[in-house]
Tab-separated table of C-alpha atoms and ligand atoms in Angstrom:
chain	number	residue	atom	x	y	z
A	1	MET	CA	-39.399	22.749	-6.250
A	2	LEU	CA	-42.671	22.942	-4.369
A	3	GLY	CA	-42.934	19.163	-4.523
A	4	LEU	CA	-39.569	18.959	-2.921
A	5	SER	CA	-40.562	21.162	-0.016
A	6	VAL	CA	-43.462	18.875	0.646
A	7	LEU	CA	-41.143	15.925	0.471
A	8	MET	CA	-38.743	17.522	2.921
A	9	TRP	CA	-41.584	18.194	5.271
A	10	ASN	CA	-42.520	14.537	5.069
A	11	ILE	CA	-38.987	13.433	5.755
A	12	CYS	CA	-39.382	14.915	9.206
A	13	SER	CA	-41.835	12.161	9.979
A	14	VAL	CA	-40.035	9.566	7.962
A	15	SER	CA	-39.555	7.384	10.997
A	16	GLU	CA	-43.261	6.653	10.775
A	17	LEU	CA	-42.963	5.491	7.180
A	18	SER	CA	-42.709	1.885	6.153
A	19	SER	CA	-39.185	0.917	5.294
A	20	GLU	CA	-40.066	0.624	1.636
A	21	ASN	CA	-41.489	4.122	1.474
A	22	MET	CA	-38.548	5.376	3.393
A	23	ARG	CA	-36.194	3.884	0.847
A	24	THR	CA	-38.064	5.586	-1.980
A	25	CYS	CA	-37.955	8.838	-0.114
A	26	PHE	CA	-34.179	8.628	0.279
A	27	GLN	CA	-33.762	7.704	-3.374
A	28	ILE	CA	-35.529	10.901	-4.340
A	29	VAL	CA	-33.344	12.972	-2.028
A	30	ASN	CA	-30.205	11.385	-3.460
A	31	ALA	CA	-31.380	11.986	-7.006
A	32	TYR	CA	-31.910	15.663	-6.193
A	33	ILE	CA	-28.422	15.945	-4.767
A	34	TYR	CA	-26.982	14.563	-7.994
A	35	LEU	CA	-29.275	16.779	-10.028
A	36	SER	CA	-28.447	20.045	-8.374
A	37	ALA	CA	-26.200	19.717	-5.363
A	38	THR	CA	-25.547	23.356	-4.556
A	39	ASP	CA	-29.125	24.422	-4.898
A	40	PHE	CA	-30.402	21.475	-2.960
A	41	LEU	CA	-27.890	21.716	-0.131
A	42	GLN	CA	-28.323	25.448	0.275
A	43	ASN	CA	-32.086	25.177	0.468
A	44	TYR	CA	-32.737	21.946	2.255
A	45	ALA	CA	-29.657	20.584	3.966
A	46	GLU	CA	-30.121	22.534	7.169
A	47	GLY	CA	-33.616	21.195	7.747
A	48	LEU	CA	-32.608	17.779	6.556
A	49	CYS	CA	-29.652	17.717	8.909
A	50	ARG	CA	-31.889	18.634	11.830
A	51	SER	CA	-34.321	15.832	11.112
A	52	PHE	CA	-31.478	13.409	10.445
A	53	CYS	CA	-29.979	14.169	13.856
A	54	GLU	CA	-33.303	13.287	15.455
A	55	LEU	CA	-33.861	10.293	13.213
A	56	LEU	CA	-30.513	8.756	14.013
A	57	GLN	CA	-31.500	8.537	17.674
A	58	ASP	CA	-34.198	5.979	17.066
A	59	ILE	CA	-34.039	4.216	13.779
A	60	THR	CA	-33.135	0.780	12.494
A	61	ASN	CA	-29.635	0.065	11.172
A	62	GLU	CA	-31.030	-0.005	7.684
A	63	GLY	CA	-32.515	3.455	8.255
A	64	GLN	CA	-29.238	4.725	9.675
A	65	VAL	CA	-27.421	3.538	6.600
A	66	GLN	CA	-29.916	5.341	4.358
A	67	VAL	CA	-29.506	8.581	6.274
A	68	LEU	CA	-25.725	8.360	6.278
A	69	LYS	CA	-25.629	7.602	2.576
A	70	VAL	CA	-27.295	10.934	1.879
A	71	VAL	CA	-24.511	12.633	3.831
A	72	GLU	CA	-21.888	10.599	2.009
A	73	ILE	CA	-23.280	11.532	-1.403
A	74	ALA	CA	-23.473	15.194	-0.412
A	75	LEU	CA	-19.802	15.078	0.644
A	76	LYS	CA	-18.903	13.380	-2.594
A	77	VAL	CA	-20.639	15.725	-5.007
A	78	SER	CA	-20.152	18.921	-3.058
A	79	PRO	CA	-17.248	18.478	-0.628
A	80	ILE	CA	-17.116	21.940	0.884
A	81	LEU	CA	-20.807	22.712	1.125
A	82	GLY	CA	-21.630	19.125	2.095
A	83	ALA	CA	-19.208	19.157	5.027
A	84	HIS	CA	-20.437	22.565	6.081
A	85	MET	CA	-24.146	21.727	5.958
A	86	PHE	CA	-23.927	18.336	7.624
A	87	GLN	CA	-21.296	19.319	10.176
A	88	PRO	CA	-23.656	18.821	13.163
A	89	LEU	CA	-23.928	15.144	12.247
A	90	LEU	CA	-20.244	14.465	11.871
A	91	PRO	CA	-19.184	14.208	15.542
A	92	ALA	CA	-21.634	11.321	15.964
A	93	VAL	CA	-20.091	9.605	12.961
A	94	LEU	CA	-16.586	9.941	14.334
A	95	ARG	CA	-17.821	8.810	17.742
A	96	GLY	CA	-19.291	5.725	16.080
A	97	VAL	CA	-15.929	4.896	14.537
A	98	VAL	CA	-14.015	5.350	17.794
A	99	ASP	CA	-16.579	3.300	19.705
A	100	GLY	CA	-16.234	0.516	17.166
A	101	GLU	CA	-19.834	0.450	15.895
A	102	LYS	CA	-20.689	-3.204	15.898
A	103	TYR	CA	-22.792	-3.468	12.739
A	104	PRO	CA	-20.438	-3.879	9.769
A	105	VAL	CA	-22.702	-2.091	7.274
A	106	VAL	CA	-23.136	0.942	9.544
A	107	MET	CA	-19.411	0.974	10.331
A	108	SER	CA	-18.614	0.895	6.643
A	109	THR	CA	-20.819	3.921	6.069
A	110	TYR	CA	-19.210	5.763	8.999
A	111	LEU	CA	-15.802	5.092	7.524
A	112	GLY	CA	-16.950	6.208	4.081
A	113	ILE	CA	-17.990	9.561	5.527
A	114	THR	CA	-14.898	9.889	7.713
A	115	GLY	CA	-12.726	9.127	4.701
A	116	ARG	CA	-14.348	11.851	2.634
A	117	VAL	CA	-13.946	14.408	5.414
A	118	LEU	CA	-10.324	13.532	6.141
A	119	LEU	CA	-9.263	13.443	2.503
A	120	GLN	CA	-11.029	16.630	1.531
A	121	ASN	CA	-10.049	18.896	4.377
A	122	SER	CA	-7.606	17.772	7.016
A	123	SER	CA	-7.993	20.915	9.096
A	124	PHE	CA	-11.732	20.369	9.188
A	125	PHE	CA	-11.070	16.820	10.341
A	126	SER	CA	-8.708	18.117	13.029
A	127	SER	CA	-11.330	20.532	14.248
A	128	LEU	CA	-13.777	17.635	14.619
A	129	LEU	CA	-11.187	15.686	16.592
A	130	THR	CA	-10.461	18.701	18.781
A	131	GLN	CA	-14.141	19.176	19.496
A	132	MET	CA	-14.548	15.524	20.340
A	133	ALA	CA	-11.412	15.449	22.475
A	134	SER	CA	-12.672	18.276	24.640
A	135	GLU	CA	-16.088	16.669	24.979
A	136	CYS	CA	-14.786	13.339	26.148
A	137	ASN	CA	-11.701	14.565	27.953
A	138	GLN	CA	-9.250	12.665	25.827
A	139	GLY	CA	-6.076	13.770	24.086
A	140	ILE	CA	-6.397	14.613	20.402
A	141	ASP	CA	-3.536	12.309	19.461
A	142	GLN	CA	-4.983	9.475	21.456
A	143	LEU	CA	-8.296	9.895	19.639
A	144	LEU	CA	-6.562	10.048	16.283
A	145	GLY	CA	-4.706	6.860	17.150
A	146	ASN	CA	-7.988	5.171	18.076
A	147	VAL	CA	-9.608	6.256	14.831
A	148	ILE	CA	-6.759	4.871	12.725
A	149	GLU	CA	-6.590	1.652	14.692
A	150	MET	CA	-10.309	1.032	14.374
A	151	TRP	CA	-10.205	1.866	10.664
A	152	VAL	CA	-7.435	-0.631	9.985
A	153	ASP	CA	-9.093	-3.237	12.159
A	154	ARG	CA	-12.476	-2.895	10.460
A	155	MET	CA	-11.293	-2.529	6.877
A	156	ASP	CA	-12.762	-5.980	6.194
A	157	ASN	CA	-16.200	-4.604	6.980
A	158	ILE	CA	-15.964	-2.314	3.976
A	159	THR	CA	-17.143	-4.194	0.929
A	160	GLN	CA	-17.624	-1.302	-1.515
A	161	PRO	CA	-14.487	-0.915	-3.685
A	162	GLU	CA	-15.027	2.839	-3.726
A	163	ARG	CA	-14.899	3.115	0.060
A	164	ARG	CA	-11.945	0.750	0.294
A	165	LYS	CA	-9.857	2.855	-2.039
A	166	LEU	CA	-11.075	6.023	-0.339
A	167	SER	CA	-9.977	4.625	3.042
A	168	SER	CA	-6.454	4.120	1.751
A	169	LEU	CA	-6.272	7.550	0.180
A	170	ALA	CA	-7.600	9.153	3.352
A	171	LEU	CA	-5.194	7.410	5.710
A	172	LEU	CA	-2.276	8.056	3.355
A	173	SER	CA	-3.181	11.730	3.385
A	174	LEU	CA	-1.969	11.768	7.007
A	175	LEU	CA	1.560	11.249	5.658
A	176	PRO	CA	4.191	12.571	5.721
A	177	SER	CA	4.082	13.101	9.438
A	178	GLU	CA	6.399	13.470	12.401
A	179	ASN	CA	3.570	12.646	14.768
A	180	SER	CA	4.556	9.544	16.720
A	181	VAL	CA	0.941	8.358	16.886
A	182	ILE	CA	0.747	8.275	13.102
A	183	GLN	CA	4.127	6.598	12.870
A	184	ASP	CA	2.949	3.985	15.378
A	185	LYS	CA	0.075	3.180	13.031
A	186	PHE	CA	2.257	3.232	9.920
A	187	CYS	CA	2.254	-0.537	9.596
A	188	GLY	CA	-1.544	-0.667	9.666
A	189	ILE	CA	-1.793	2.102	7.097
A	190	VAL	CA	0.577	0.296	4.741
A	191	ASN	CA	-1.342	-2.939	5.264
A	192	ILE	CA	-4.638	-1.501	4.144
A	193	CYS	CA	-3.004	0.279	1.216
A	194	VAL	CA	-1.609	-3.001	-0.028
A	195	GLU	CA	-5.029	-4.580	0.444
A	196	ALA	CA	-6.601	-1.802	-1.597
A	197	LEU	CA	-3.887	-2.100	-4.245
A	198	HIS	CA	-4.839	-5.762	-4.583
A	199	ASP	CA	-8.425	-4.589	-5.125
A	200	VAL	CA	-7.779	-1.970	-7.775
A	201	MET	CA	-4.708	-2.978	-9.724
A	202	THR	CA	-5.693	-4.972	-12.765
A	203	GLU	CA	-3.746	-6.091	-15.753
A	204	ASP	CA	-4.478	-4.315	-18.986
A	205	SER	CA	-4.781	-7.175	-21.446
A	206	ASP	CA	-3.632	-4.996	-24.350
A	207	THR	CA	-0.388	-3.790	-22.868
A	208	GLY	CA	0.288	-6.336	-20.144
A	209	THR	CA	0.830	-3.553	-17.624
A	210	PHE	CA	-1.004	-3.068	-14.331
A	211	ARG	CA	-3.159	-0.052	-13.707
A	212	ASP	CA	-5.651	1.267	-11.183
A	213	CYS	CA	-8.960	0.103	-12.616
A	214	MET	CA	-10.945	2.754	-10.732
A	215	LEU	CA	-9.277	5.595	-12.583
A	216	MET	CA	-11.560	7.315	-15.059
A	217	SER	CA	-10.592	9.605	-17.828
A	218	GLN	CA	-12.760	12.196	-19.482
A	219	PHE	CA	-11.348	11.087	-22.813
A	220	GLU	CA	-12.487	7.524	-22.411
A	221	GLU	CA	-16.157	7.012	-23.065
A	222	PRO	CA	-17.425	3.971	-21.219
A	223	LYS	CA	-17.757	1.097	-23.620
A	224	LEU	CA	-21.301	-0.130	-24.122
A	225	SER	CA	-22.066	-3.672	-25.023
A	226	ASP	CA	-25.012	-4.333	-27.351
A	227	ASP	CA	-27.420	-5.340	-24.634
A	228	GLU	CA	-26.753	-2.321	-22.407
A	229	GLU	CA	-29.062	0.646	-22.258
A	230	PRO	CA	-27.498	3.956	-23.326
A	231	PRO	CA	-26.697	6.181	-20.338
A	232	THR	CA	-29.488	8.375	-18.970
A	233	GLU	CA	-28.952	12.056	-18.207
A	234	GLN	CA	-28.550	11.067	-14.573
A	235	ASP	CA	-25.845	8.531	-15.517
A	236	LYS	CA	-24.020	11.220	-17.480
A	237	ARG	CA	-24.176	13.655	-14.559
A	238	LYS	CA	-22.874	11.004	-12.180
A	239	ARG	CA	-20.041	10.284	-14.560
A	240	LEU	CA	-19.020	13.938	-14.789
A	241	MET	CA	-19.007	14.175	-10.999
A	242	ALA	CA	-17.025	10.976	-10.675
A	243	LEU	CA	-14.292	12.550	-12.788
A	244	GLU	CA	-13.746	15.040	-9.957
A	245	ASP	CA	-13.826	12.416	-7.235
A	246	PRO	CA	-10.365	11.450	-5.908
A	247	VAL	CA	-11.460	7.808	-5.960
A	248	HIS	CA	-11.652	8.034	-9.741
A	249	SER	CA	-9.113	10.750	-10.455
A	250	VAL	CA	-6.158	9.781	-8.250
A	251	SER	CA	-4.017	6.735	-8.963
A	252	LEU	CA	-3.642	4.796	-5.712
A	253	GLN	CA	-0.336	3.376	-6.866
A	254	GLN	CA	1.046	6.847	-7.557
A	255	PHE	CA	-0.367	8.257	-4.317
A	256	VAL	CA	1.169	5.503	-2.180
A	257	TYR	CA	4.498	6.052	-3.896
A	258	GLU	CA	4.481	9.802	-3.379
A	259	LYS	CA	3.419	9.607	0.259
A	260	LEU	CA	6.064	7.030	1.150
A	261	LYS	CA	8.709	9.066	-0.670
A	262	ALA	CA	7.646	12.151	1.255
A	263	GLN	CA	7.795	10.269	4.552
A	264	GLN	CA	11.279	9.067	3.665
A	265	ALA	CA	12.405	12.579	2.782
A	266	LEU	CA	11.008	13.867	6.066
A	267	MET	CA	12.625	11.254	8.311
A	268	GLY	CA	15.805	10.435	6.423
A	269	ASP	CA	16.724	7.049	4.985
A	270	GLN	CA	17.758	5.399	8.196
A	271	ALA	CA	14.718	6.238	10.301
A	272	PHE	CA	12.442	5.456	7.369
A	273	GLY	CA	14.135	2.080	6.995
A	274	LEU	CA	13.317	1.348	10.623
A	275	LEU	CA	9.736	2.428	10.072
A	276	MET	CA	9.411	0.108	7.073
A	277	GLU	CA	10.731	-2.705	9.252
A	278	THR	CA	7.562	-2.458	11.318
A	279	VAL	CA	5.684	-3.798	8.273
A	280	ASP	CA	5.492	-7.517	7.583
A	281	THR	CA	8.130	-8.524	4.998
A	282	GLU	CA	5.581	-10.245	2.796
A	283	ILE	CA	3.487	-7.078	2.657
A	284	VAL	CA	6.585	-5.033	1.832
A	285	GLN	CA	7.343	-7.377	-1.075
A	286	GLN	CA	3.813	-7.060	-2.398
A	287	LEU	CA	4.069	-3.297	-2.080
A	288	GLN	CA	7.313	-3.289	-4.053
A	289	GLN	CA	5.669	-5.361	-6.775
A	290	PHE	CA	2.859	-2.850	-7.053
A	291	LEU	CA	5.215	0.112	-7.141
A	292	ARG	CA	7.555	-1.386	-9.703
A	293	GLY	CA	7.929	0.744	-12.758
A	294	LEU	CA	7.157	4.032	-11.014
B	301	LIG	C1	-11.417	23.452	5.796
B	301	LIG	O1	-11.762	23.467	7.158
B	301	LIG	C2	-11.427	24.667	7.830
B	301	LIG	C3	-11.686	24.421	9.326
B	301	LIG	O2	-12.984	24.008	9.568
B	301	LIG	C4	-12.255	25.798	7.243
B	301	LIG	O3	-11.944	27.000	7.888
B	301	LIG	C5	-11.939	25.903	5.745
B	301	LIG	O4	-12.762	26.865	5.150
B	301	LIG	C6	-12.156	24.561	5.066
B	301	LIG	N1	-11.663	24.647	3.698
B	301	LIG	C7	-12.364	24.189	2.682
B	301	LIG	C8	-11.722	24.347	1.344
B	301	LIG	O5	-13.449	23.676	2.821
B	302	LIG	C1	-16.085	-6.846	10.680
B	302	LIG	O1	-14.797	-6.649	11.254
B	302	LIG	C2	-14.529	-7.447	12.392
B	302	LIG	C3	-13.156	-7.059	12.903
B	302	LIG	O2	-12.181	-7.219	11.909
B	302	LIG	C4	-14.591	-8.926	12.008
B	302	LIG	O3	-14.390	-9.724	13.159
B	302	LIG	C5	-15.969	-9.226	11.393
B	302	LIG	O4	-15.975	-10.552	10.938
B	302	LIG	C6	-16.211	-8.284	10.227
B	302	LIG	N1	-17.546	-8.541	9.708
B	302	LIG	C7	-17.805	-8.502	8.392
B	302	LIG	C8	-19.194	-8.860	7.983
B	302	LIG	O5	-16.974	-8.175	7.561
């Protein structure tokens, strides 16, 4: 790993690199995270996080996206350690969401990271909100409301199917809730879930039933067509990690169903009925179509 130490040292002056070299540099870092997440994060994440914090101050949008992708991958392959090691960076990410970062690609990356954090550990997410609330003298609920509103509003900026499904799972994880701020945003949350259901639900031509096409099973080997290369070791590692990723292991359809049921059980039928009335009737119909058969 001596080579890696040298690389890490170079990262510190990455802002002086050409953008092409910088991209290569980040590719190597990402490959190492996939190769050996725990080892890598324990040894290098602290230094990396420090230089990232500096880098993010003065870097192009493209550079910002590269930096944030490293954090996103770390959170994906090693949720607990990733969140712990890159914690100093996370308030800036949340700030970027609340402030409505104007570049769609950067915003999408912010939301990808926020989604991972929220879905993986809601109390960690709350502690970030609390920290931010005290720094900017705002109420925690007000901040939470702003985050959700911005998320729903900017969902169109997220083009990656993975992040779109993750966004729905993350926002759904706020349910069931008695918090009036979350209930106020219920309509928006349902809207983006239905959008994501449109993305992921595909018809299985063999059985004629609809299923979440992002679900992966360890029993299903990916089918290879004749002109495809066999998977590399790196591909195989990524696949094994994906099996643990909620995006590929949780059925969105099932998750939506369970969360709405839980909200109904919490509020009672009548109040839940009123809450559902805040959602556009056409969206409710689409939702019912997707949930049919559960
Ligand atoms: C979740 O976050 C809380 C608060 O930061 C922390 O104490 C706890 O260890 C975290 N749990 C996991 C499983 O990461
Ligand atoms: C990003 O989201 C905003 C707000 O919804 C929208 O006006 C803008 O067109 C979106 N841009 C892209 C590239 O998706």
